[in-house]
Amino acid sequence: MPIYKTITISPTTSAYIWKVTEPEEALSEGVELTSHCQNRMDGMKSEMHRRAFLSIRHLMDKAGYKDHDLYYDDFGKPHLKDGNHISITHSHNFTGIIISKTDEVGIDIEMQRDKILRIANKFTPLEEYRTLANTDAIIRKLTIVWGAKESLYKIYAQRGLSFLKHIDVMDFAFDDNRTVAQILYKGKKSQYEIEFLEFEGFTCVYALRMMGG
């Protein structure tokens, strides 16, 4: 079964991406779900969602974990029972996880589409993007910024955190493949490393909390 991409970010942190092409029956082979997760999957009306859900269990297996190693807190944030950090994402036919022994981490995959132009002012000051050459470049950049903020939101996991007011992603060039960001919320500041990659019209962004940040 195909892992689309494995990314070794550091000796303690790795990300895994799956391209969901298999039927549900093939994906369910060898996967044992906890009753909680079985109930969640049984409640999914979309076959695509169920296939994505199962593919994430295969990604976890690749990282050495089973479904019963995972639990969710009241905010809906996933955790591993051994204390390592995990984040999970799903967009259309791509799923991804990031796992770290040392850092708080978040991951997000987004499809690049022009709909983001209509919602951009809800999460970033649009005038920052006027210098870009064309609409495609603006869509790509906005998708990276949105993915970065989504990844950070998954790490921070606090109600009331605003993408627009509290999360600031520093400007970057596409070729950098990385930037930094900070969250300033309720008088507390934290800083993060952001890395991104693009494939098949999708953008994957992941964030790590910087030591002392």
mmCIF file of C-alpha atoms in Angstrom:
data_model
loop_
_atom_site.group_PDB
_atom_site.id
_atom_site.type_symbol
_atom_site.label_atom_id
_atom_site.label_comp_id
_atom_site.label_asym_id
_atom_site.label_seq_id
_atom_site.Cartn_x
_atom_site.Cartn_y
_atom_site.Cartn_z
ATOM 1 C CA MET A 1 0.000 0.000 0.000
ATOM 2 C CA PRO A 2 1.454 3.321 -1.015
ATOM 3 C CA ILE A 3 2.910 5.824 1.357
ATOM 4 C CA TYR A 4 3.137 8.875 -0.863
ATOM 5 C CA LYS A 5 5.940 10.598 1.025
ATOM 6 C CA THR A 6 7.989 10.192 4.208
ATOM 7 C CA ILE A 7 9.725 13.307 5.518
ATOM 8 C CA THR A 8 12.475 13.060 8.123
ATOM 9 C CA ILE A 9 12.364 16.499 9.699
ATOM 10 C CA SER A 10 14.868 15.799 12.483
ATOM 11 C CA PRO A 11 16.182 12.718 14.309
ATOM 12 C CA THR A 12 13.096 12.895 16.563
ATOM 13 C CA THR A 13 10.405 14.135 14.175
ATOM 14 C CA SER A 14 8.913 12.616 11.009
ATOM 15 C CA ALA A 15 5.905 13.259 8.786
ATOM 16 C CA TYR A 16 4.099 10.719 6.607
ATOM 17 C CA ILE A 17 1.708 11.407 3.703
ATOM 18 C CA TRP A 18 -0.689 8.895 2.104
ATOM 19 C CA LYS A 19 -2.422 9.174 -1.251
ATOM 20 C CA VAL A 20 -5.739 7.380 -0.847
ATOM 21 C CA THR A 21 -6.318 5.247 -3.934
ATOM 22 C CA GLU A 22 -7.357 1.908 -2.394
ATOM 23 C CA PRO A 23 -10.932 0.714 -1.821
ATOM 24 C CA GLU A 24 -12.246 0.673 1.731
ATOM 25 C CA GLU A 25 -11.998 -3.121 2.014
ATOM 26 C CA ALA A 26 -8.269 -3.095 1.219
ATOM 27 C CA LEU A 27 -7.615 -0.264 3.675
ATOM 28 C CA SER A 28 -9.492 -1.994 6.490
ATOM 29 C CA GLU A 29 -7.265 -5.071 6.288
ATOM 30 C CA GLY A 30 -5.015 -5.357 9.316
ATOM 31 C CA VAL A 31 -6.539 -2.333 11.054
ATOM 32 C CA GLU A 32 -7.965 -2.854 14.549
ATOM 33 C CA LEU A 33 -9.965 0.120 15.770
ATOM 34 C CA THR A 34 -10.854 0.973 19.347
ATOM 35 C CA SER A 35 -14.593 1.024 20.013
ATOM 36 C CA HIS A 36 -14.434 4.837 20.131
ATOM 37 C CA CYS A 37 -12.816 5.045 16.695
ATOM 38 C CA GLN A 38 -15.038 2.302 15.268
ATOM 39 C CA ASN A 39 -18.063 4.342 16.368
ATOM 40 C CA ARG A 40 -16.563 7.436 14.772
ATOM 41 C CA MET A 41 -16.001 5.603 11.506
ATOM 42 C CA ASP A 42 -19.454 4.017 11.571
ATOM 43 C CA GLY A 43 -20.899 7.528 11.800
ATOM 44 C CA MET A 44 -19.137 8.680 8.622
ATOM 45 C CA LYS A 45 -21.589 8.811 5.726
ATOM 46 C CA SER A 46 -18.865 9.528 3.163
ATOM 47 C CA GLU A 47 -16.884 6.533 1.923
ATOM 48 C CA MET A 48 -14.006 8.905 1.143
ATOM 49 C CA HIS A 49 -13.915 9.968 4.794
ATOM 50 C CA ARG A 50 -13.852 6.344 5.950
ATOM 51 C CA ARG A 51 -11.029 5.534 3.517
ATOM 52 C CA ALA A 52 -9.072 8.571 4.715
ATOM 53 C CA PHE A 53 -9.674 7.572 8.342
ATOM 54 C CA LEU A 54 -8.323 4.067 7.652
ATOM 55 C CA SER A 55 -5.320 5.371 5.699
ATOM 56 C CA ILE A 56 -4.309 7.433 8.738
ATOM 57 C CA ARG A 57 -4.182 4.173 10.752
ATOM 58 C CA HIS A 58 -1.767 2.798 8.143
ATOM 59 C CA LEU A 59 0.385 5.913 8.501
ATOM 60 C CA MET A 60 0.388 5.410 12.274
ATOM 61 C CA ASP A 61 1.409 1.791 11.746
ATOM 62 C CA LYS A 62 4.324 2.981 9.619
ATOM 63 C CA ALA A 63 5.382 5.146 12.567
ATOM 64 C CA GLY A 64 5.060 2.188 14.950
ATOM 65 C CA TYR A 65 1.657 2.963 16.468
ATOM 66 C CA LYS A 66 -1.760 1.296 16.566
ATOM 67 C CA ASP A 67 -5.160 2.918 16.915
ATOM 68 C CA HIS A 68 -5.294 2.074 20.636
ATOM 69 C CA ASP A 69 -2.144 4.191 21.174
ATOM 70 C CA LEU A 70 -4.170 7.292 20.260
ATOM 71 C CA TYR A 71 -6.622 9.310 22.328
ATOM 72 C CA TYR A 72 -8.318 12.693 21.992
ATOM 73 C CA ASP A 73 -8.692 15.433 24.588
ATOM 74 C CA ASP A 74 -11.784 17.584 25.152
ATOM 75 C CA PHE A 75 -10.644 20.037 22.478
ATOM 76 C CA GLY A 76 -10.447 17.196 19.944
ATOM 77 C CA LYS A 77 -6.638 17.293 19.853
ATOM 78 C CA PRO A 78 -5.025 13.875 19.314
ATOM 79 C CA HIS A 79 -2.404 12.548 21.739
ATOM 80 C CA LEU A 80 -0.232 9.446 21.957
ATOM 81 C CA LYS A 81 -0.276 7.446 25.167
ATOM 82 C CA ASP A 82 3.539 7.280 25.288
ATOM 83 C CA GLY A 83 3.732 11.089 25.538
ATOM 84 C CA ASN A 84 5.059 11.690 22.025
ATOM 85 C CA HIS A 85 3.365 14.458 20.026
ATOM 86 C CA ILE A 86 1.105 13.765 17.030
ATOM 87 C CA SER A 87 -0.948 15.812 14.581
ATOM 88 C CA ILE A 88 -3.253 14.496 11.849
ATOM 89 C CA THR A 89 -4.642 15.996 8.635
ATOM 90 C CA HIS A 90 -6.921 14.991 5.774
ATOM 91 C CA SER A 91 -7.800 16.773 2.530
ATOM 92 C CA HIS A 92 -9.632 15.018 -0.285
ATOM 93 C CA ASN A 93 -7.468 12.037 -1.299
ATOM 94 C CA PHE A 94 -4.419 12.952 0.795
ATOM 95 C CA THR A 95 -3.881 12.279 4.496
ATOM 96 C CA GLY A 96 -0.907 13.028 6.688
ATOM 97 C CA ILE A 97 0.484 12.689 10.192
ATOM 98 C CA ILE A 98 3.472 14.192 11.971
ATOM 99 C CA ILE A 99 4.998 12.605 15.081
ATOM 100 C CA SER A 100 7.705 14.020 17.332
ATOM 101 C CA LYS A 101 9.433 12.769 20.462
ATOM 102 C CA THR A 102 10.647 16.258 21.356
ATOM 103 C CA ASP A 103 8.460 19.023 19.900
ATOM 104 C CA GLU A 104 4.847 20.045 19.853
ATOM 105 C CA VAL A 105 3.814 19.651 16.207
ATOM 106 C CA GLY A 106 0.945 20.439 13.840
ATOM 107 C CA ILE A 107 0.307 19.443 10.215
ATOM 108 C CA ASP A 108 -2.192 20.522 7.582
ATOM 109 C CA ILE A 109 -2.812 19.533 3.954
ATOM 110 C CA GLU A 110 -4.938 21.826 1.775
ATOM 111 C CA MET A 111 -6.051 21.702 -1.841
ATOM 112 C CA GLN A 112 -4.975 24.816 -3.746
ATOM 113 C CA ARG A 113 -8.162 26.484 -5.014
ATOM 114 C CA ASP A 114 -9.411 29.972 -5.763
ATOM 115 C CA LYS A 115 -12.027 29.814 -3.002
ATOM 116 C CA ILE A 116 -9.220 30.921 -0.651
ATOM 117 C CA LEU A 117 -9.249 34.385 -2.283
ATOM 118 C CA ARG A 118 -12.784 34.921 -0.966
ATOM 119 C CA ILE A 119 -11.948 34.034 2.638
ATOM 120 C CA ALA A 120 -8.413 35.463 2.800
ATOM 121 C CA ASN A 121 -9.399 38.619 4.688
ATOM 122 C CA LYS A 122 -10.673 36.430 7.545
ATOM 123 C CA PHE A 123 -7.185 35.094 8.295
ATOM 124 C CA THR A 124 -4.536 37.450 6.858
ATOM 125 C CA PRO A 125 -4.137 41.087 5.712
ATOM 126 C CA LEU A 126 -4.547 40.749 1.934
ATOM 127 C CA GLU A 127 -2.554 43.845 1.042
ATOM 128 C CA GLU A 128 0.608 41.900 1.922
ATOM 129 C CA TYR A 129 0.150 39.856 -1.272
ATOM 130 C CA ARG A 130 -0.186 42.663 -3.837
ATOM 131 C CA THR A 131 3.408 42.230 -5.034
ATOM 132 C CA LEU A 132 2.813 38.689 -6.324
ATOM 133 C CA ALA A 133 2.892 38.245 -10.077
ATOM 134 C CA ASN A 134 -0.379 36.456 -10.725
ATOM 135 C CA THR A 135 -3.475 34.939 -9.192
ATOM 136 C CA ASP A 136 -1.969 31.455 -9.102
ATOM 137 C CA ALA A 137 0.939 32.720 -7.018
ATOM 138 C CA ILE A 138 -1.445 34.492 -4.641
ATOM 139 C CA ILE A 139 -3.518 31.306 -4.238
ATOM 140 C CA ARG A 140 -0.374 29.278 -3.555
ATOM 141 C CA LYS A 141 0.908 31.753 -0.976
ATOM 142 C CA LEU A 142 -2.440 32.145 0.775
ATOM 143 C CA THR A 143 -2.770 28.362 0.953
ATOM 144 C CA ILE A 144 0.637 28.095 2.653
ATOM 145 C CA VAL A 145 -0.308 30.820 5.148
ATOM 146 C CA TRP A 146 -3.682 29.192 5.843
ATOM 147 C CA GLY A 147 -2.007 25.788 6.298
ATOM 148 C CA ALA A 148 0.559 27.310 8.652
ATOM 149 C CA LYS A 149 -2.134 28.927 10.775
ATOM 150 C CA GLU A 150 -4.194 25.727 10.769
ATOM 151 C CA SER A 151 -1.113 23.757 11.926
ATOM 152 C CA LEU A 152 -0.469 26.275 14.697
ATOM 153 C CA TYR A 153 -4.099 26.207 15.778
ATOM 154 C CA LYS A 154 -3.818 22.417 16.123
ATOM 155 C CA ILE A 155 -0.767 22.793 18.363
ATOM 156 C CA TYR A 156 -2.176 25.594 20.507
ATOM 157 C CA ALA A 157 -5.661 24.082 20.818
ATOM 158 C CA GLN A 158 -7.329 26.917 22.725
ATOM 159 C CA ARG A 159 -10.796 28.240 22.071
ATOM 160 C CA GLY A 160 -10.864 31.897 21.129
ATOM 161 C CA LEU A 161 -7.551 31.831 19.248
ATOM 162 C CA SER A 162 -8.004 33.947 16.100
ATOM 163 C CA PHE A 163 -6.142 33.224 12.857
ATOM 164 C CA LEU A 164 -6.254 36.932 11.989
ATOM 165 C CA LYS A 165 -5.568 38.575 15.353
ATOM 166 C CA HIS A 166 -3.302 36.168 17.219
ATOM 167 C CA ILE A 167 -1.221 34.219 14.662
ATOM 168 C CA ASP A 168 1.444 35.979 12.599
ATOM 169 C CA VAL A 169 3.308 34.154 9.804
ATOM 170 C CA MET A 170 6.463 35.941 8.641
ATOM 171 C CA ASP A 171 6.781 36.604 4.907
ATOM 172 C CA PHE A 172 8.679 34.076 2.805
ATOM 173 C CA ALA A 173 9.643 33.164 -0.749
ATOM 174 C CA PHE A 174 8.323 29.939 -2.292
ATOM 175 C CA ASP A 175 11.878 28.644 -2.708
ATOM 176 C CA ASP A 176 12.543 29.014 1.023
ATOM 177 C CA ASN A 177 10.207 26.108 1.798
ATOM 178 C CA ARG A 178 10.156 27.449 5.344
ATOM 179 C CA THR A 179 9.355 30.442 7.518
ATOM 180 C CA VAL A 180 8.684 31.251 11.160
ATOM 181 C CA ALA A 181 5.527 32.270 12.965
ATOM 182 C CA GLN A 182 4.424 33.457 16.343
ATOM 183 C CA ILE A 183 1.279 33.308 18.420
ATOM 184 C CA LEU A 184 0.507 36.170 20.775
ATOM 185 C CA TYR A 185 -2.535 35.279 22.837
ATOM 186 C CA LYS A 186 -3.654 36.469 26.254
ATOM 187 C CA GLY A 187 -0.281 38.134 26.817
ATOM 188 C CA LYS A 188 1.710 34.960 26.078
ATOM 189 C CA LYS A 189 4.057 34.708 23.100
ATOM 190 C CA SER A 190 5.231 31.446 21.500
ATOM 191 C CA GLN A 191 7.348 30.926 18.373
ATOM 192 C CA TYR A 192 7.296 28.195 15.733
ATOM 193 C CA GLU A 193 9.205 26.879 12.754
ATOM 194 C CA ILE A 194 7.069 26.374 9.638
ATOM 195 C CA GLU A 195 7.984 24.169 6.672
ATOM 196 C CA PHE A 196 5.925 23.564 3.527
ATOM 197 C CA LEU A 197 5.866 21.518 0.326
ATOM 198 C CA GLU A 198 3.557 21.398 -2.697
ATOM 199 C CA PHE A 199 2.454 18.386 -4.761
ATOM 200 C CA GLU A 200 -0.340 17.575 -7.245
ATOM 201 C CA GLY A 201 -2.182 20.839 -6.564
ATOM 202 C CA PHE A 202 -2.003 20.383 -2.774
ATOM 203 C CA THR A 203 0.009 22.137 -0.087
ATOM 204 C CA CYS A 204 1.321 20.458 3.053
ATOM 205 C CA VAL A 205 2.469 22.660 5.917
ATOM 206 C CA TYR A 206 3.831 21.540 9.256
ATOM 207 C CA ALA A 207 4.823 23.488 12.339
ATOM 208 C CA LEU A 208 7.141 22.787 15.268
ATOM 209 C CA ARG A 209 7.255 24.797 18.449
ATOM 210 C CA MET A 210 10.695 26.352 18.814
ATOM 211 C CA MET A 211 12.617 25.552 21.963
ATOM 212 C CA GLY A 212 12.098 28.345 24.428
ATOM 213 C CA GLY A 213 9.593 29.845 22.012
#
